[in-house]
Structures are given as structure tokens and as C-alpha cells.
């Protein structure tokens, strides 16, 4: 149908990205699965189409500018961009960080978001209103990691945390730019919390034993933001419990 809203989800072939895609398709959105492996994307499309859902896929490696630009050319219209792709590779103490791994984290978590957003933005700017939702983390909140009462105070994964802090700043500045230029495009950051997926090299069962929440709980806030009628376009940083401090 012509008025069906179109959503692009990066990192859509596993974990939260796959579940976000499924839930939004079930809610009537046309979902474009951004897949680093086109074969994996096509497999999920086949699975979801068998349930009568409206989905397509594009090959999309957020760290490869040629892949990103090709994907943007394949997509002729878009209402919502969900920058979900992310990695956590380095858990050493700050004084012993592997810079190569940290660079790889920034390549996906920061530069990948910038690559995709820059390429897709012209499509969003054509719409009457549009949304950008970036997957962040409370671990990138400067206030939270300095708060001794915070659940992330004792967590130290400096590479990942730095990448999410950088993503937050980029998102703030993007939101301010779009508002200044008069575009009706909201930019929001979501902290999903620790979720029982394979993210960070854990298996879901191990993650559950460590207190991770279900994927349904992890994607809840993203789904709410997609469906929310946003009158106020000021940037937000939220999770299921409310506002996350900057």
C-alpha cells in the first residue's frame, strides 16, 4: 500500500536487529533489512515473507562506504532509519586497550552510523516527517559512569563506552542541524540495556545468567519510538525506565 511506512534496520540479520525487523513488519511497516551478508538477509526475508510480512533486504556493510552508497541507491523512499548495527570487541582495562580493536568498534558504532545516516538522509528529507533512531548505551553516558549509584559505575569497557559517547555527541549535533534547517526529522538514542543475544561474544544463555533481559524487553523502547507521534523533535536518550542522563 502506498502509505505504508518504510523502515531500514542496520544489523538486521541477528539479535535485536532481526527481532526489531520482525516486530515492525508484523505491525504493518515495510522493513528493509540491512544485511552485511546478502545471503543471510535473503534467508530472513524468505522466512518473514512466508508469514505474509512486507520485507526486503539490501547488502549493507556499514563500514564499507561503497556498500552503503549502493544500498542507498537501491532504496527509493524511507521514513525511518534505525541504526542498530554495533560491536563490542575490547574488554581490557583502559591502560591495556588493543587500539586495533577499539578502532574496529569506532568503525561500526560511530563511523558506520555516520556513513549510513549521511547516505540515507536525502531520502528522509524528502518525507513530510521522518525518524532516526540510534542504538546507544547507558555505558556511553558520562553522568552514569561517574555516578557511584549507577549500575554502570563499575563497568569498564573503555573502547565500547567511548564509541557510544561519541555516537551520542554526533546524534546531538545532527539533531540540532536538522532542526535549524527546518526538517521534521526526530533523532533519538536508545539504551537497550544488557540483552540476551550473542552481542559481545556471549551466548544468550550465558548472558541471561549474568542478568541480561529478553530480546523483547531490549527492543521495547525502539518499537515505542517508531510508533510514537513525536510533536517535540528535541533529541532524547531513553530506555525502558525513562530518561538516561547524558
mmCIF file of C-alpha atoms in Angstrom:
data_model
loop_
_atom_site.group_PDB
_atom_site.id
_atom_site.type_symbol
_atom_site.label_atom_id
_atom_site.label_comp_id
_atom_site.label_asym_id
_atom_site.label_seq_id
_atom_site.Cartn_x
_atom_site.Cartn_y
_atom_site.Cartn_z
ATOM 1 C CA UNK A 1 0.000 0.000 0.000
ATOM 2 C CA UNK A 2 1.182 3.489 -0.906
ATOM 3 C CA UNK A 3 1.009 4.891 2.617
ATOM 4 C CA UNK A 4 2.934 2.004 4.161
ATOM 5 C CA UNK A 5 5.845 3.438 6.116
ATOM 6 C CA UNK A 6 9.281 2.159 5.199
ATOM 7 C CA UNK A 7 11.946 1.358 7.787
ATOM 8 C CA UNK A 8 15.617 0.498 7.283
ATOM 9 C CA UNK A 9 17.230 -1.530 10.069
ATOM 10 C CA UNK A 10 21.006 -1.999 10.029
ATOM 11 C CA UNK A 11 22.487 -5.152 11.510
ATOM 12 C CA UNK A 12 19.170 -6.847 10.823
ATOM 13 C CA UNK A 13 20.162 -10.487 10.445
ATOM 14 C CA UNK A 14 20.632 -11.395 14.100
ATOM 15 C CA UNK A 15 19.835 -10.423 17.669
ATOM 16 C CA UNK A 16 17.889 -7.249 18.280
ATOM 17 C CA UNK A 17 18.052 -6.125 14.659
ATOM 18 C CA UNK A 18 16.312 -9.257 13.453
ATOM 19 C CA UNK A 19 13.644 -9.008 16.149
ATOM 20 C CA UNK A 20 13.053 -5.288 15.532
ATOM 21 C CA UNK A 21 12.548 -6.084 11.851
ATOM 22 C CA UNK A 22 10.085 -8.891 12.575
ATOM 23 C CA UNK A 23 8.029 -6.920 15.093
ATOM 24 C CA UNK A 24 7.776 -3.827 12.884
ATOM 25 C CA UNK A 25 6.815 -5.926 9.864
ATOM 26 C CA UNK A 26 4.105 -7.573 11.983
ATOM 27 C CA UNK A 27 2.856 -4.083 12.836
ATOM 28 C CA UNK A 28 2.407 -3.256 9.157
ATOM 29 C CA UNK A 29 5.627 -1.465 8.258
ATOM 30 C CA UNK A 30 7.640 -2.334 5.179
ATOM 31 C CA UNK A 31 11.018 -3.271 6.621
ATOM 32 C CA UNK A 32 14.282 -3.181 4.691
ATOM 33 C CA UNK A 33 16.821 -5.454 6.333
ATOM 34 C CA UNK A 34 20.356 -4.092 6.131
ATOM 35 C CA UNK A 35 22.497 -7.226 5.904
ATOM 36 C CA UNK A 36 26.273 -7.472 5.727
ATOM 37 C CA UNK A 37 25.708 -10.899 4.144
ATOM 38 C CA UNK A 38 23.068 -10.644 1.428
ATOM 39 C CA UNK A 39 22.520 -14.407 1.656
ATOM 40 C CA UNK A 40 21.642 -14.090 5.349
ATOM 41 C CA UNK A 41 19.301 -11.205 4.573
ATOM 42 C CA UNK A 42 17.555 -13.165 1.830
ATOM 43 C CA UNK A 43 17.112 -16.130 4.164
ATOM 44 C CA UNK A 44 15.336 -13.960 6.748
ATOM 45 C CA UNK A 45 13.233 -12.278 4.054
ATOM 46 C CA UNK A 46 12.068 -15.705 2.891
ATOM 47 C CA UNK A 47 11.208 -16.644 6.473
ATOM 48 C CA UNK A 48 9.219 -13.455 7.119
ATOM 49 C CA UNK A 49 7.526 -13.380 3.711
ATOM 50 C CA UNK A 50 6.203 -16.879 4.404
ATOM 51 C CA UNK A 51 4.260 -15.245 7.255
ATOM 52 C CA UNK A 52 2.780 -12.653 4.903
ATOM 53 C CA UNK A 53 5.053 -9.824 6.042
ATOM 54 C CA UNK A 54 6.327 -6.982 3.856
ATOM 55 C CA UNK A 55 10.134 -7.148 3.897
ATOM 56 C CA UNK A 56 13.086 -6.750 1.550
ATOM 57 C CA UNK A 57 16.838 -6.761 2.080
ATOM 58 C CA UNK A 58 19.877 -4.838 0.866
ATOM 59 C CA UNK A 59 23.530 -5.741 1.184
ATOM 60 C CA UNK A 60 24.815 -3.246 3.730
ATOM 61 C CA UNK A 61 28.188 -3.280 5.449
ATOM 62 C CA UNK A 62 28.145 -0.064 7.472
ATOM 63 C CA UNK A 63 31.962 0.115 7.443
ATOM 64 C CA UNK A 64 32.165 -0.038 3.626
ATOM 65 C CA UNK A 65 31.231 3.276 2.027
ATOM 66 C CA UNK A 66 30.680 1.640 -1.385
ATOM 67 C CA UNK A 67 28.268 -0.853 0.163
ATOM 68 C CA UNK A 68 26.458 1.945 1.984
ATOM 69 C CA UNK A 69 26.117 4.096 -1.132
ATOM 70 C CA UNK A 70 24.897 1.153 -3.216
ATOM 71 C CA UNK A 71 22.275 0.336 -0.582
ATOM 72 C CA UNK A 72 21.106 3.959 -0.510
ATOM 73 C CA UNK A 73 20.665 3.888 -4.289
ATOM 74 C CA UNK A 74 18.541 0.741 -4.046
ATOM 75 C CA UNK A 75 16.163 2.346 -1.560
ATOM 76 C CA UNK A 76 13.830 4.798 -3.292
ATOM 77 C CA UNK A 77 11.963 6.078 -0.243
ATOM 78 C CA UNK A 78 12.322 5.860 3.526
ATOM 79 C CA UNK A 79 10.511 7.124 6.614
ATOM 80 C CA UNK A 80 12.558 5.680 9.475
ATOM 81 C CA UNK A 81 16.229 4.779 9.872
ATOM 82 C CA UNK A 82 17.231 2.520 12.759
ATOM 83 C CA UNK A 83 21.000 2.415 13.219
ATOM 84 C CA UNK A 84 21.177 -0.857 15.119
ATOM 85 C CA UNK A 85 24.459 -2.394 13.896
ATOM 86 C CA UNK A 86 27.067 -2.418 16.644
ATOM 87 C CA UNK A 87 30.017 -4.327 18.072
ATOM 88 C CA UNK A 88 31.809 -4.729 21.408
ATOM 89 C CA UNK A 89 35.263 -6.209 20.926
ATOM 90 C CA UNK A 90 37.595 -4.953 23.650
ATOM 91 C CA UNK A 91 37.218 -5.581 27.385
ATOM 92 C CA UNK A 92 40.746 -4.819 28.572
ATOM 93 C CA UNK A 93 41.463 -2.189 31.208
ATOM 94 C CA UNK A 94 41.986 1.353 29.844
ATOM 95 C CA UNK A 95 45.769 1.117 30.180
ATOM 96 C CA UNK A 96 45.899 -2.118 28.178
ATOM 97 C CA UNK A 97 43.482 -1.419 25.340
ATOM 98 C CA UNK A 98 44.085 -3.006 21.955
ATOM 99 C CA UNK A 99 43.871 0.046 19.706
ATOM 100 C CA UNK A 100 43.090 -2.050 16.631
ATOM 101 C CA UNK A 101 40.006 -3.473 18.342
ATOM 102 C CA UNK A 102 38.959 -0.027 19.556
ATOM 103 C CA UNK A 103 39.283 1.319 16.004
ATOM 104 C CA UNK A 104 37.057 -1.514 14.798
ATOM 105 C CA UNK A 105 34.479 -0.591 17.444
ATOM 106 C CA UNK A 106 34.515 3.019 16.273
ATOM 107 C CA UNK A 107 34.308 1.902 12.631
ATOM 108 C CA UNK A 108 30.951 0.228 13.296
ATOM 109 C CA UNK A 109 29.488 2.112 16.256
ATOM 110 C CA UNK A 110 30.363 5.652 15.155
ATOM 111 C CA UNK A 111 31.669 5.918 11.605
ATOM 112 C CA UNK A 112 29.227 3.258 10.409
ATOM 113 C CA UNK A 113 26.309 5.282 11.762
ATOM 114 C CA UNK A 114 27.688 8.419 10.111
ATOM 115 C CA UNK A 115 28.179 6.572 6.801
ATOM 116 C CA UNK A 116 24.634 5.230 6.727
ATOM 117 C CA UNK A 117 22.948 8.367 8.029
ATOM 118 C CA UNK A 118 24.744 10.634 5.546
ATOM 119 C CA UNK A 119 23.824 8.380 2.626
ATOM 120 C CA UNK A 120 20.202 7.870 3.678
ATOM 121 C CA UNK A 121 19.447 11.402 4.907
ATOM 122 C CA UNK A 122 18.396 12.770 1.476
ATOM 123 C CA UNK A 123 15.608 10.152 1.404
ATOM 124 C CA UNK A 124 14.403 11.118 4.886
ATOM 125 C CA UNK A 125 14.498 14.807 3.977
ATOM 126 C CA UNK A 126 12.005 14.182 1.174
ATOM 127 C CA UNK A 127 9.366 12.979 3.641
ATOM 128 C CA UNK A 128 6.911 15.203 5.482
ATOM 129 C CA UNK A 129 8.314 13.787 8.703
ATOM 130 C CA UNK A 130 10.890 11.114 9.435
ATOM 131 C CA UNK A 131 12.800 9.476 12.257
ATOM 132 C CA UNK A 132 16.355 8.424 13.034
ATOM 133 C CA UNK A 133 16.817 6.044 15.964
ATOM 134 C CA UNK A 134 20.370 5.263 17.045
ATOM 135 C CA UNK A 135 21.161 2.344 19.323
ATOM 136 C CA UNK A 136 23.366 3.669 22.109
ATOM 137 C CA UNK A 137 24.053 2.520 25.675
ATOM 138 C CA UNK A 138 23.996 3.836 29.213
ATOM 139 C CA UNK A 139 27.645 2.812 29.247
ATOM 140 C CA UNK A 140 28.290 5.785 26.971
ATOM 141 C CA UNK A 141 26.626 8.170 29.433
ATOM 142 C CA UNK A 142 29.274 10.333 31.125
ATOM 143 C CA UNK A 143 26.970 11.138 34.031
ATOM 144 C CA UNK A 144 26.110 7.477 34.607
ATOM 145 C CA UNK A 145 29.682 6.193 34.672
ATOM 146 C CA UNK A 146 30.584 8.925 37.193
ATOM 147 C CA UNK A 147 27.604 8.153 39.439
ATOM 148 C CA UNK A 148 28.599 5.693 42.183
ATOM 149 C CA UNK A 149 24.961 4.610 42.489
ATOM 150 C CA UNK A 150 24.680 3.802 38.782
ATOM 151 C CA UNK A 151 24.538 0.207 37.543
ATOM 152 C CA UNK A 152 27.364 1.006 35.104
ATOM 153 C CA UNK A 153 29.710 2.716 37.583
ATOM 154 C CA UNK A 154 31.926 -0.362 37.991
ATOM 155 C CA UNK A 155 31.821 -1.355 34.320
ATOM 156 C CA UNK A 156 34.971 -0.668 32.313
ATOM 157 C CA UNK A 157 34.943 -1.425 28.589
ATOM 158 C CA UNK A 158 36.525 1.846 27.584
ATOM 159 C CA UNK A 159 36.652 1.293 23.831
ATOM 160 C CA UNK A 160 32.971 0.428 23.517
ATOM 161 C CA UNK A 161 31.976 3.100 26.024
ATOM 162 C CA UNK A 162 33.972 5.754 24.181
ATOM 163 C CA UNK A 163 32.333 4.810 20.886
ATOM 164 C CA UNK A 164 28.860 5.181 22.374
ATOM 165 C CA UNK A 165 29.761 8.521 23.962
ATOM 166 C CA UNK A 166 30.944 9.689 20.531
ATOM 167 C CA UNK A 167 27.727 8.413 18.943
ATOM 168 C CA UNK A 168 25.719 10.413 21.462
ATOM 169 C CA UNK A 169 27.543 13.643 20.598
ATOM 170 C CA UNK A 170 27.161 13.045 16.860
ATOM 171 C CA UNK A 171 23.439 12.428 17.338
ATOM 172 C CA UNK A 172 23.011 15.624 19.361
ATOM 173 C CA UNK A 173 24.733 17.726 16.720
ATOM 174 C CA UNK A 174 22.784 16.055 13.902
ATOM 175 C CA UNK A 175 19.505 16.762 15.682
ATOM 176 C CA UNK A 176 20.434 20.428 16.126
ATOM 177 C CA UNK A 177 21.407 20.733 12.463
ATOM 178 C CA UNK A 178 18.157 19.199 11.202
ATOM 179 C CA UNK A 179 16.089 21.420 13.478
ATOM 180 C CA UNK A 180 17.971 24.531 12.370
ATOM 181 C CA UNK A 181 17.418 23.644 8.714
ATOM 182 C CA UNK A 182 13.697 23.151 9.292
ATOM 183 C CA UNK A 183 13.419 19.411 8.697
ATOM 184 C CA UNK A 184 10.764 17.488 10.615
ATOM 185 C CA UNK A 185 13.149 14.646 11.454
ATOM 186 C CA UNK A 186 13.489 13.414 15.030
ATOM 187 C CA UNK A 187 16.757 11.921 16.276
ATOM 188 C CA UNK A 188 16.622 9.633 19.299
ATOM 189 C CA UNK A 189 19.100 7.498 21.207
ATOM 190 C CA UNK A 190 18.083 4.258 22.902
ATOM 191 C CA UNK A 191 19.795 2.341 25.686
ATOM 192 C CA UNK A 192 18.522 -1.249 25.368
ATOM 193 C CA UNK A 193 20.410 -2.446 28.438
ATOM 194 C CA UNK A 194 22.149 -5.802 28.542
ATOM 195 C CA UNK A 195 20.178 -8.121 26.275
ATOM 196 C CA UNK A 196 20.369 -11.905 25.920
ATOM 197 C CA UNK A 197 21.900 -12.074 22.438
ATOM 198 C CA UNK A 198 25.286 -13.072 21.020
ATOM 199 C CA UNK A 199 26.441 -9.443 21.215
ATOM 200 C CA UNK A 200 29.956 -9.020 22.571
ATOM 201 C CA UNK A 201 30.784 -12.687 22.019
ATOM 202 C CA UNK A 202 28.431 -14.045 24.692
ATOM 203 C CA UNK A 203 25.903 -16.765 24.042
ATOM 204 C CA UNK A 204 22.328 -15.844 25.050
ATOM 205 C CA UNK A 205 22.132 -18.352 27.909
ATOM 206 C CA UNK A 206 25.336 -17.052 29.479
ATOM 207 C CA UNK A 207 24.045 -13.507 29.078
ATOM 208 C CA UNK A 208 20.800 -14.463 30.851
ATOM 209 C CA UNK A 209 22.748 -15.864 33.791
ATOM 210 C CA UNK A 210 24.524 -12.503 34.006
ATOM 211 C CA UNK A 211 21.174 -10.725 34.316
ATOM 212 C CA UNK A 212 20.502 -9.887 30.686
ATOM 213 C CA UNK A 213 16.940 -9.070 29.703
ATOM 214 C CA UNK A 214 14.978 -10.767 26.929
ATOM 215 C CA UNK A 215 15.189 -9.516 23.351
ATOM 216 C CA UNK A 216 11.535 -8.426 23.627
ATOM 217 C CA UNK A 217 12.467 -6.169 26.540
ATOM 218 C CA UNK A 218 15.605 -4.996 24.764
ATOM 219 C CA UNK A 219 13.757 -3.718 21.708
ATOM 220 C CA UNK A 220 10.713 -2.360 23.543
ATOM 221 C CA UNK A 221 11.822 1.284 23.582
ATOM 222 C CA UNK A 222 12.814 1.241 19.908
ATOM 223 C CA UNK A 223 9.362 -0.005 18.926
ATOM 224 C CA UNK A 224 7.735 2.663 21.103
ATOM 225 C CA UNK A 225 9.731 5.417 19.417
ATOM 226 C CA UNK A 226 8.877 4.130 15.948
ATOM 227 C CA UNK A 227 5.162 4.195 16.759
ATOM 228 C CA UNK A 228 5.196 7.389 18.813
ATOM 229 C CA UNK A 229 3.694 10.551 17.336
ATOM 230 C CA UNK A 230 6.534 12.970 18.019
ATOM 231 C CA UNK A 231 5.374 16.589 18.309
ATOM 232 C CA UNK A 232 8.554 17.642 20.119
ATOM 233 C CA UNK A 233 11.586 16.908 17.941
ATOM 234 C CA UNK A 234 14.183 17.614 20.648
ATOM 235 C CA UNK A 235 16.654 14.734 20.875
ATOM 236 C CA UNK A 236 16.051 12.135 23.584
ATOM 237 C CA UNK A 237 18.222 9.490 25.250
ATOM 238 C CA UNK A 238 15.936 6.937 26.879
ATOM 239 C CA UNK A 239 15.476 3.335 27.939
ATOM 240 C CA UNK A 240 12.535 1.298 29.239
ATOM 241 C CA UNK A 241 12.775 3.078 32.594
ATOM 242 C CA UNK A 242 12.787 6.632 31.275
ATOM 243 C CA UNK A 243 15.415 9.274 30.557
ATOM 244 C CA UNK A 244 19.099 8.292 30.522
ATOM 245 C CA UNK A 245 21.491 11.011 31.780
ATOM 246 C CA UNK A 246 23.934 12.430 29.267
#
